[in-house]
Coordinates of N, CA, C and O in Angstrom, one line a residue:
X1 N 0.8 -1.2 0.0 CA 0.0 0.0 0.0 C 0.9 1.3 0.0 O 0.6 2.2 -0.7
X2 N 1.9 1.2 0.8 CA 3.0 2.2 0.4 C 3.7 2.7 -0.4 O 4.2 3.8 -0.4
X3 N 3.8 1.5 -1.3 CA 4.5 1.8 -3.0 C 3.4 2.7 -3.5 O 3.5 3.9 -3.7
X4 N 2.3 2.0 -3.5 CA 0.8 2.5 -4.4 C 0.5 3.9 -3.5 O -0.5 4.6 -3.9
X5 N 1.3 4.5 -2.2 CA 0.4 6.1 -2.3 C 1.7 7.2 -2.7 O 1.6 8.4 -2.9
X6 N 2.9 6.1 -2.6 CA 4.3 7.1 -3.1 C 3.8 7.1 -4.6 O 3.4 8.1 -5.3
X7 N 3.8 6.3 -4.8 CA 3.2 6.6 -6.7 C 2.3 7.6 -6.6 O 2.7 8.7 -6.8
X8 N 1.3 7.4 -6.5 CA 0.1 8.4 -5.9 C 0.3 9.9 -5.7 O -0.3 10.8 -6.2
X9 N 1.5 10.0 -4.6 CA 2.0 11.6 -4.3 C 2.6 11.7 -5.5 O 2.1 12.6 -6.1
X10 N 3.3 11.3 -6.0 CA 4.4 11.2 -7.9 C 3.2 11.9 -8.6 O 3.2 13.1 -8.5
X11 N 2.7 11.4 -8.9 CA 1.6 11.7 -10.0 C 1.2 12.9 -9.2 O 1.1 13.8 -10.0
X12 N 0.9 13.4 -7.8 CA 0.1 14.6 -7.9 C 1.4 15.6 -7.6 O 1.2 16.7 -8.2
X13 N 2.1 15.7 -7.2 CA 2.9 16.4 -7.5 C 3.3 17.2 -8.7 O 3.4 18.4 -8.8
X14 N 3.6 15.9 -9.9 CA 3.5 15.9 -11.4 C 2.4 16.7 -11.8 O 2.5 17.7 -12.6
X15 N 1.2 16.4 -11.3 CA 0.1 17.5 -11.6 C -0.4 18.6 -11.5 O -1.3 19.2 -12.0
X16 N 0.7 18.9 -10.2 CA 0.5 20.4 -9.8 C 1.7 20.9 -10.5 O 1.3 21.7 -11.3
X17 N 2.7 20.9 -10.7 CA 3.4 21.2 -11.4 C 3.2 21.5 -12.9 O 3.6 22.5 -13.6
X18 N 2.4 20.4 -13.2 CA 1.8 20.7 -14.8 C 0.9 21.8 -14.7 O 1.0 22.7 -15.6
X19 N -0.1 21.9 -13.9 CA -1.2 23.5 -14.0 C -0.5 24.5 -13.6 O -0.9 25.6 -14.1
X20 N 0.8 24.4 -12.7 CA 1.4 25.6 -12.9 C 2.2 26.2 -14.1 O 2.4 27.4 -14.5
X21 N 2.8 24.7 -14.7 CA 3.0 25.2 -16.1 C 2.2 25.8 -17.4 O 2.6 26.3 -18.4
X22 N 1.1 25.6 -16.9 CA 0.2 25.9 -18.0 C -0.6 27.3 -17.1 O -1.6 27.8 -17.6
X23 N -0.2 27.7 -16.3 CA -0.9 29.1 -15.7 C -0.1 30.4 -16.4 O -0.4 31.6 -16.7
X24 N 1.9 29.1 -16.4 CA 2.7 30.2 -16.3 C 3.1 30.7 -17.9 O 3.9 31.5 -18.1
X25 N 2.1 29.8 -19.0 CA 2.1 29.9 -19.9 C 3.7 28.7 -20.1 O 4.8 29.3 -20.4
X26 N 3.7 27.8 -19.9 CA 4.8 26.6 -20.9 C 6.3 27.3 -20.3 O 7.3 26.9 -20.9
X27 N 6.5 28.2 -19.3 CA 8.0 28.3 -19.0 C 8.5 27.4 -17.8 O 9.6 27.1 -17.8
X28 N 7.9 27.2 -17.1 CA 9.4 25.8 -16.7 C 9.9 24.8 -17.3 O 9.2 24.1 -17.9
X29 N 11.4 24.5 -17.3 CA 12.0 23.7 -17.8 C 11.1 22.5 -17.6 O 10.3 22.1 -16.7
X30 N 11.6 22.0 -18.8 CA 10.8 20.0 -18.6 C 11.1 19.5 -17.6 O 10.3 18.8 -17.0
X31 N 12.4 19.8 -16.8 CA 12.7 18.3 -15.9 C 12.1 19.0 -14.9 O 11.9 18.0 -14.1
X32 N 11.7 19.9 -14.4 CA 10.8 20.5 -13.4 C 9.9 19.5 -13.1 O 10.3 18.8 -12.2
X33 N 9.2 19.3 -13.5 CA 7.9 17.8 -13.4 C 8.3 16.2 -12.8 O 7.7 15.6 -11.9
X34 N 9.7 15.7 -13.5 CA 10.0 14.5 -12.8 C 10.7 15.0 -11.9 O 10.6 13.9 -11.3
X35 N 11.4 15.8 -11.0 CA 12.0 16.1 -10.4 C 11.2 16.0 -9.4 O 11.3 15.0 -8.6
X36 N 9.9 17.1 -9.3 CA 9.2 17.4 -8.3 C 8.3 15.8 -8.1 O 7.6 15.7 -7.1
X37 N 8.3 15.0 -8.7 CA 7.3 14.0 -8.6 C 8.7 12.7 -7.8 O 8.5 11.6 -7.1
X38 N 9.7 13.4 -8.2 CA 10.8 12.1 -7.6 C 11.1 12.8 -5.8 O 11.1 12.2 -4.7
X39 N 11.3 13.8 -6.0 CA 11.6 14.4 -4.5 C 10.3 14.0 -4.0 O 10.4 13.0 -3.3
X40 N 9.7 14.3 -4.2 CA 7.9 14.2 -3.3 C 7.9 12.6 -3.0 O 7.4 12.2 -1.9
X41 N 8.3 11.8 -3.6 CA 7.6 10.6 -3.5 C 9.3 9.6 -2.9 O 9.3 8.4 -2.7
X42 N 10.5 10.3 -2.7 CA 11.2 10.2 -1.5 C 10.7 10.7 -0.6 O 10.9 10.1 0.5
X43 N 10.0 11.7 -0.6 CA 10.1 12.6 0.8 C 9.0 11.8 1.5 O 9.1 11.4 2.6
X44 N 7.9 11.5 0.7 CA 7.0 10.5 0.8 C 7.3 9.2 1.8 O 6.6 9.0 2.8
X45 N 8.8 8.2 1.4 CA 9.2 7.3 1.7 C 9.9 7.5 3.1 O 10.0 6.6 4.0
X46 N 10.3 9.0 2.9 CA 11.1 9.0 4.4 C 9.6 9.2 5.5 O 8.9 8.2 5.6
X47 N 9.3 10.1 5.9 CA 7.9 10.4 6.9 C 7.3 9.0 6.7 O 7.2 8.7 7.9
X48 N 6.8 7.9 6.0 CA 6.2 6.9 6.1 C 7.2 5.9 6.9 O 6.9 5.3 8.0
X49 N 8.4 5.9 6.4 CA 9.3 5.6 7.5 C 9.4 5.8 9.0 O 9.0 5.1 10.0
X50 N 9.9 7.2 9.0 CA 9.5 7.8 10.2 C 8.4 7.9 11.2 O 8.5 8.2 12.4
X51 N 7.6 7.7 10.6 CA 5.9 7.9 11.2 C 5.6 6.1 11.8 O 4.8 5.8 12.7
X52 N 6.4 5.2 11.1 CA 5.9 4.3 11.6 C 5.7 3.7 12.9 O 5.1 2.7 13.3
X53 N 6.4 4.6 13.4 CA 6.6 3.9 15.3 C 5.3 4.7 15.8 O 4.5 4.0 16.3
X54 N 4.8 6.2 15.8 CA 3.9 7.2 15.9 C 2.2 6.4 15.6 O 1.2 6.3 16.3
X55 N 2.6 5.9 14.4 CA 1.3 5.3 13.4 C 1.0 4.2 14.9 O 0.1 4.2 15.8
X56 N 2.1 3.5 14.5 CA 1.6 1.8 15.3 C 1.3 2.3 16.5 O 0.1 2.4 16.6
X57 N 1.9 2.9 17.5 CA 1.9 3.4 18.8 C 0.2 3.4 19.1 O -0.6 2.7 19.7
X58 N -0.1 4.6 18.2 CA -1.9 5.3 17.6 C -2.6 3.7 17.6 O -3.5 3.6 18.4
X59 N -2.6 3.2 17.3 CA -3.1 1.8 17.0 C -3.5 0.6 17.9 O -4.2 -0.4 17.9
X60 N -2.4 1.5 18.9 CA -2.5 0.1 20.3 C -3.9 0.7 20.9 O -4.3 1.8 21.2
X61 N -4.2 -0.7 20.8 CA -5.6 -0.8 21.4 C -6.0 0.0 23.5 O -6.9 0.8 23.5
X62 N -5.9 -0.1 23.8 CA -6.6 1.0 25.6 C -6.0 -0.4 26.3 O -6.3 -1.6 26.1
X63 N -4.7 0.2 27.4 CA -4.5 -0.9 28.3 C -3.2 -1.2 27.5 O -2.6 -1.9 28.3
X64 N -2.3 -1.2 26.2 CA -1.5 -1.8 26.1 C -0.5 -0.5 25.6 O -0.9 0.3 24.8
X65 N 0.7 -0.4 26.3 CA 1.4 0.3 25.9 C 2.9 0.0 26.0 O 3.4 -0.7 27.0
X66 N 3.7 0.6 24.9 CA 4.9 0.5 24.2 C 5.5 1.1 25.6 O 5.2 2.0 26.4
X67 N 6.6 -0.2 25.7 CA 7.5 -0.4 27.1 C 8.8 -0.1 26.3 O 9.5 0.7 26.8
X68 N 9.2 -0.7 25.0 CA 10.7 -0.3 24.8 C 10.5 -0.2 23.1 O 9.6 -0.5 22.4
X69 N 11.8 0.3 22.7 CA 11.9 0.9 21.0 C 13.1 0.8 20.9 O 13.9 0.9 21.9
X70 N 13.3 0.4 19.1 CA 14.5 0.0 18.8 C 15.0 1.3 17.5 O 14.5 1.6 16.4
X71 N 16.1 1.8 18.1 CA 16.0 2.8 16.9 C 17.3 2.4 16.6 O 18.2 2.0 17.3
X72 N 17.2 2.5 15.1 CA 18.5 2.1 14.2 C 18.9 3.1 13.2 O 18.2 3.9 12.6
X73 N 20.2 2.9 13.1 CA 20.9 4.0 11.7 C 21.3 2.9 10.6 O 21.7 1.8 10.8
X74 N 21.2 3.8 9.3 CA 21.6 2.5 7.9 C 22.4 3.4 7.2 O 21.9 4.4 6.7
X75 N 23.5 3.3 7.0 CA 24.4 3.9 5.6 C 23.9 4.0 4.7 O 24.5 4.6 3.9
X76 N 22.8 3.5 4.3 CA 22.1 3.8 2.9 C 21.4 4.4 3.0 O 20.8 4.7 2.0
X77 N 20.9 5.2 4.4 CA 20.1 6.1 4.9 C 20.8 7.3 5.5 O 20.4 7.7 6.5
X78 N 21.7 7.9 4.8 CA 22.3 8.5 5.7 C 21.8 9.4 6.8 O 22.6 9.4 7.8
X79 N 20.8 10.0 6.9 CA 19.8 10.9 7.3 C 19.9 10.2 8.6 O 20.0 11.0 9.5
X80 N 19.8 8.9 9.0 CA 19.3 8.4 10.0 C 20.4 8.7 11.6 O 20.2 8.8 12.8
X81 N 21.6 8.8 10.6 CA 22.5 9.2 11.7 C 22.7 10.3 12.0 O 23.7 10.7 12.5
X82 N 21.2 11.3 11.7 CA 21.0 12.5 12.6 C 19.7 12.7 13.2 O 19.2 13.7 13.6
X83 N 19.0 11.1 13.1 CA 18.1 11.4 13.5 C 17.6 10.2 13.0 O 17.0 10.0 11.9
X84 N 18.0 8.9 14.4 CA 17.8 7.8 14.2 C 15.8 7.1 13.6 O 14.7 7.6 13.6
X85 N 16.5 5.7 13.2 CA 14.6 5.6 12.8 C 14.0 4.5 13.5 O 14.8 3.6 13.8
X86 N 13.2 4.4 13.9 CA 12.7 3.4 15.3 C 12.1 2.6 14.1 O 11.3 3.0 13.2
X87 N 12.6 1.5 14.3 CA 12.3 0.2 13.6 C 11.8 -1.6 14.6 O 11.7 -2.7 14.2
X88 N 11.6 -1.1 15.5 CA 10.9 -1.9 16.5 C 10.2 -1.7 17.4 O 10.4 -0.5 17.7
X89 N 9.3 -2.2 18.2 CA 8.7 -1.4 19.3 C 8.3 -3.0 20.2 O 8.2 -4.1 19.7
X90 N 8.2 -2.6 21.7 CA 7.8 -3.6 22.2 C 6.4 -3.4 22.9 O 6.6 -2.3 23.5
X91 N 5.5 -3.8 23.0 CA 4.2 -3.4 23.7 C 3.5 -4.2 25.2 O 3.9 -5.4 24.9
X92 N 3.1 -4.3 26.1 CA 2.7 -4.9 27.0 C 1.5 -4.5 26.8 O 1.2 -3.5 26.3
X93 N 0.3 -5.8 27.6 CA -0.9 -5.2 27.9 C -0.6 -5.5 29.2 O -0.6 -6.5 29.9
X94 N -0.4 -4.0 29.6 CA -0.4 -4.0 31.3 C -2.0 -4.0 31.4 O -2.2 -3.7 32.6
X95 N -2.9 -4.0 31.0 CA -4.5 -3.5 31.6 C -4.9 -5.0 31.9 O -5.7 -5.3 32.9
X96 N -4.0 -6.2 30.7 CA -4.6 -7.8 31.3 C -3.6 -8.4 31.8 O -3.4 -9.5 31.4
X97 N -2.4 -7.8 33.0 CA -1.3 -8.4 33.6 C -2.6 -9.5 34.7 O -3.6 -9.1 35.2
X98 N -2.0 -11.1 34.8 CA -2.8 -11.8 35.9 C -1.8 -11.9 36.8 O -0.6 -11.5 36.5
X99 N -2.1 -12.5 38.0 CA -1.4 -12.7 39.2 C -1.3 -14.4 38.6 O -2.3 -14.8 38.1
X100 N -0.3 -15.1 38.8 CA -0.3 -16.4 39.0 C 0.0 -17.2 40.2 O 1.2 -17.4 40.2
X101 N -0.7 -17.8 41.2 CA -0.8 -18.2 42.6 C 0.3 -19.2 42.4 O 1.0 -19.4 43.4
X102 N 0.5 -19.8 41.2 CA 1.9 -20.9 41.9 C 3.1 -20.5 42.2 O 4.0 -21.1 42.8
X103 N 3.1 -19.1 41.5 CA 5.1 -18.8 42.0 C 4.2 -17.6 42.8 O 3.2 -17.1 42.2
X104 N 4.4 -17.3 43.9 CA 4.8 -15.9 45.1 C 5.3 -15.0 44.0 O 6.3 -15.1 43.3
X105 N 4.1 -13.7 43.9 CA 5.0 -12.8 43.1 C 5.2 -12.5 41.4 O 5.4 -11.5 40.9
X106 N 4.9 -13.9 40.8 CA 4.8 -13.8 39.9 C 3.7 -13.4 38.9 O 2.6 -14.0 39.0
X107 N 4.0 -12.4 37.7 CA 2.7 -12.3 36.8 C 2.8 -12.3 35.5 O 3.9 -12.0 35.0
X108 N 1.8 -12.8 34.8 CA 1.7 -13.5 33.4 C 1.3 -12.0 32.8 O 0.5 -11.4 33.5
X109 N 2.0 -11.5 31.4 CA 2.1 -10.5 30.7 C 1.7 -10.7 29.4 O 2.7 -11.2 28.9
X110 N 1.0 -10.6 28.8 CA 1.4 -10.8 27.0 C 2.0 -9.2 26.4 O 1.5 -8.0 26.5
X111 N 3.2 -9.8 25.7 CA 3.9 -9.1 25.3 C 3.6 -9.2 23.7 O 3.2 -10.3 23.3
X112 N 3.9 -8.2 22.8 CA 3.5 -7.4 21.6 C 4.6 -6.9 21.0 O 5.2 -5.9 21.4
X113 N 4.9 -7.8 19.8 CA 6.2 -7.5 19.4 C 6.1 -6.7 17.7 O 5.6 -7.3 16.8
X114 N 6.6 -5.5 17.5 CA 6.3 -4.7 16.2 C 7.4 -4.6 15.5 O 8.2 -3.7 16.1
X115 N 7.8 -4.9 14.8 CA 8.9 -4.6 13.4 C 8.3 -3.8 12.0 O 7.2 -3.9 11.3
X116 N 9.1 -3.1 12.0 CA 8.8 -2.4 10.6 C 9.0 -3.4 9.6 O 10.1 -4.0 9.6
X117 N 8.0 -3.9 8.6 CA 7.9 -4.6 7.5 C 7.6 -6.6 8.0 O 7.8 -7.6 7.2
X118 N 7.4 -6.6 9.0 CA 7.5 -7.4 9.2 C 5.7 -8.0 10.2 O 5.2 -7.1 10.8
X119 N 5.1 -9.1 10.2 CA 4.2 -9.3 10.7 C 4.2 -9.5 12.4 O 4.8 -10.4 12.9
X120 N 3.3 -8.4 13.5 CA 3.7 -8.6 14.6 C 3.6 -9.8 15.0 O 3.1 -10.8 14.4
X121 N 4.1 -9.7 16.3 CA 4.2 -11.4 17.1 C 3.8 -10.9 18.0 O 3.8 -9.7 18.3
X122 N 3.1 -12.4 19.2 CA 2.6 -12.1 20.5 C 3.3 -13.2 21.5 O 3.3 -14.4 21.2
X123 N 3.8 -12.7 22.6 CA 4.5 -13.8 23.6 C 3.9 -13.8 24.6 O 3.1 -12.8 24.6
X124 N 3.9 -14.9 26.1 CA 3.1 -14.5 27.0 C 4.6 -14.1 27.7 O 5.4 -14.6 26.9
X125 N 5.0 -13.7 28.5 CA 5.9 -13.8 29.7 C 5.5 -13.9 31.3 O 4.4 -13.5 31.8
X126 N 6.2 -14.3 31.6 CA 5.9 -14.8 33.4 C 7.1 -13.9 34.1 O 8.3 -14.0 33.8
X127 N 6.6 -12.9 35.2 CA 7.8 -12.7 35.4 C 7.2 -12.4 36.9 O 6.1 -12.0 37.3
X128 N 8.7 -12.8 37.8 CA 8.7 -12.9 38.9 C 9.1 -11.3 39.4 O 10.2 -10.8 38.9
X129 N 8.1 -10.3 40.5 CA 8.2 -8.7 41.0 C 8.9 -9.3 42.1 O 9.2 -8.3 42.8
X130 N 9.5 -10.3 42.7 CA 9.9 -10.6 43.7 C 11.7 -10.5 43.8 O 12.7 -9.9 44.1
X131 N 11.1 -11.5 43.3 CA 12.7 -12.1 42.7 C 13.4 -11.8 41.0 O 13.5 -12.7 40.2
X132 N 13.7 -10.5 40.8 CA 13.3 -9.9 39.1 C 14.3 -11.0 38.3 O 15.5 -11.1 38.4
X133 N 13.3 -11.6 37.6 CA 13.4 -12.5 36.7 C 12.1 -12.8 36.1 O 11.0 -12.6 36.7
X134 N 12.2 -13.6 34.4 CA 11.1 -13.4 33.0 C 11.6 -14.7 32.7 O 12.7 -15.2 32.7
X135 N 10.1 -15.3 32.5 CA 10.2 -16.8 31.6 C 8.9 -16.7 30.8 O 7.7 -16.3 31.1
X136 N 9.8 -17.3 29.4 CA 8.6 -17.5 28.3 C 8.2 -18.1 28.8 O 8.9 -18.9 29.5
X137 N 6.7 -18.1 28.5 CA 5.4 -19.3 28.8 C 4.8 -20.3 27.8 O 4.2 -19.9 26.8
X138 N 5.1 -21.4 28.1 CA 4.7 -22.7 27.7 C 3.4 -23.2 28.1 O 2.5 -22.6 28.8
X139 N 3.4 -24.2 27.6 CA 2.0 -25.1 28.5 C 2.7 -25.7 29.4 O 2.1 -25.8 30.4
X140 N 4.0 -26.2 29.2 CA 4.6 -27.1 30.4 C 5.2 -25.6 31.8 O 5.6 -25.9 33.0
X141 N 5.2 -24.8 31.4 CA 5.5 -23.6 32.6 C 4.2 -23.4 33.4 O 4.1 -23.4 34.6
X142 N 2.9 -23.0 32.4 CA 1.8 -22.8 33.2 C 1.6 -24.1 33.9 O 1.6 -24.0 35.2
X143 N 1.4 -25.1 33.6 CA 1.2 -26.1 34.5 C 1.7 -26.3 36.0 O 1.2 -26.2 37.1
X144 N 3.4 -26.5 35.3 CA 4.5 -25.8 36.9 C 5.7 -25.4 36.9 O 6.8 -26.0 37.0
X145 N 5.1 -24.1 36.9 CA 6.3 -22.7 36.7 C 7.4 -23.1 37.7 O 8.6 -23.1 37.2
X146 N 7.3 -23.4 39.0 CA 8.7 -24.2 39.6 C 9.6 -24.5 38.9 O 10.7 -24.0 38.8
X147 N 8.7 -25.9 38.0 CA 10.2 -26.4 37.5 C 10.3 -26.6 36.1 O 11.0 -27.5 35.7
X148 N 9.8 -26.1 35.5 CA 9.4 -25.6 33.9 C 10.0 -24.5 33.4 O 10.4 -24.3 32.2
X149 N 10.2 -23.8 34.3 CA 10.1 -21.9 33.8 C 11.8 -22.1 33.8 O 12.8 -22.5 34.5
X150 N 11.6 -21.5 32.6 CA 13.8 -21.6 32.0 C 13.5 -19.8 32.6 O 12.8 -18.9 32.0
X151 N 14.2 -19.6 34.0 CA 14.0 -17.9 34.1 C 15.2 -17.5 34.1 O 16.3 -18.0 34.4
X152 N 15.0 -16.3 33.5 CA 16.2 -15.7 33.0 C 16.0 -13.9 34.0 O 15.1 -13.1 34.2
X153 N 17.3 -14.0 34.3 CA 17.3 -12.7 35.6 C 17.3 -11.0 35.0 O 18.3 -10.7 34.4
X154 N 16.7 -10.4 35.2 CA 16.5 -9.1 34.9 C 16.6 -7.7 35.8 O 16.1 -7.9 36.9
X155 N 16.9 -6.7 35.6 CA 17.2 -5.9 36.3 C 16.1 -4.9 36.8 O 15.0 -4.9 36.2
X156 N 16.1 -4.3 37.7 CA 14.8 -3.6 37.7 C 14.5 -2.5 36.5 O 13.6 -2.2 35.6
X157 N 14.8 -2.3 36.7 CA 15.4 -1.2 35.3 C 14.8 -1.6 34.2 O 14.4 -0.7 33.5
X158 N 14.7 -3.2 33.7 CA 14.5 -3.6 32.5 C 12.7 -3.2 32.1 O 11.9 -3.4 33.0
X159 N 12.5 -2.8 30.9 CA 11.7 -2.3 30.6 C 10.4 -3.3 30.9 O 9.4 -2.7 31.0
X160 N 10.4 -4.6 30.9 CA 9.1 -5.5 31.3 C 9.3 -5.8 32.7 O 8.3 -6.4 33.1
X161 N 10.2 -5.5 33.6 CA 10.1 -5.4 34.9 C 9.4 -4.3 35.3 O 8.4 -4.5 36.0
X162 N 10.0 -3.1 35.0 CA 8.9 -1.8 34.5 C 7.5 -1.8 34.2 O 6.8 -0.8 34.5
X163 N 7.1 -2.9 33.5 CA 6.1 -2.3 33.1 C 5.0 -3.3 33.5 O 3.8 -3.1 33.3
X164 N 5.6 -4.5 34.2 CA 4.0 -5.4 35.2 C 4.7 -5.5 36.2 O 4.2 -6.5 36.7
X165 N 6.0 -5.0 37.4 CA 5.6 -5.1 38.6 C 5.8 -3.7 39.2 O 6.1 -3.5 40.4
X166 N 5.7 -2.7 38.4 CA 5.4 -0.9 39.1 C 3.8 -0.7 39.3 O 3.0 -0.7 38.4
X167 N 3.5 -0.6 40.2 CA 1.8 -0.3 40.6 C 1.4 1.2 40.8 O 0.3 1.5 41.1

């Protein structure tokens, strides 16, 4: 859909440029017209770029919100290394964090994973407000998170510790 509205801005750009040429009576140069339809429909590509973390963000549904972002620079972008481009996002629905009674402390999160160009993903995580540590959730963890749960230790700091055991 993004090729099809850069093309889209092309052509209208192209077409305002053509009624100005014909207001101004036929004096701008020819390359006036592809120029303006090639700049526009970069400039197009960058803001669609950029906008994408803004867009998705807009999109999360009430109760789930963006805990952490991945912003990246590309050499073929040069631009980016003055003004990096957020090409991941992580989301929590803190509004459906549950308490789970078999570990003391621990709560089940679904986490919300966003990549630019890429189809999102959904994880549950388990993570212990006690003892700060996150284990993916299985069917063999919910059963018994004791001795199932591969937990891996986190800091308070870390943004999904942050974001289901701060009340």
């Amino acid at each position: 859909m993004e090729l099809i509205a850069s093309l889209v801005a092309g052509f209208a750009a192209a077409g305002v440029v053509l009624v100005v040429n014909i207001m101004t009576g036929n004096r701008l140069p020819k390359w006036v017209m592809p120029v303006a339809a090639g700049v526009t429909m970069i400039g197009f590509a960058i803001w669609s770029e950029y906008s994408w973390a803004a867009r998705t963000k807009a999109g999360l549904p009430e109760g789930v919100e963006v805990i952490d972002t991945v912003e990246v620079s590309r050499i073929w972008k040069p631009w980016t290394y003055i003004v990096p481009q957020t090409t991941r996002l992580m989301a929590a629905d803190v509004a459906g964090i549950r308490e789970n009674e078999a570990v003391q402390g621990a709560r089940l999160v679904d986490l919300y994973l966003f990549e630019r160009w890429q189809a999102p993903g959904k994880v549950m995580q388990l993570v212990n407000c006690d003892d700060p540590a996150r284990a993916l959730v299985t069917d063999a963890v919910l059963a018994d998170p004791e001795e199932a749960a591969n937990w891996l230790p986190v800091t308070r700091e870390d943004p999904i510790y942050g974001a289901v055991c701060t009340d």
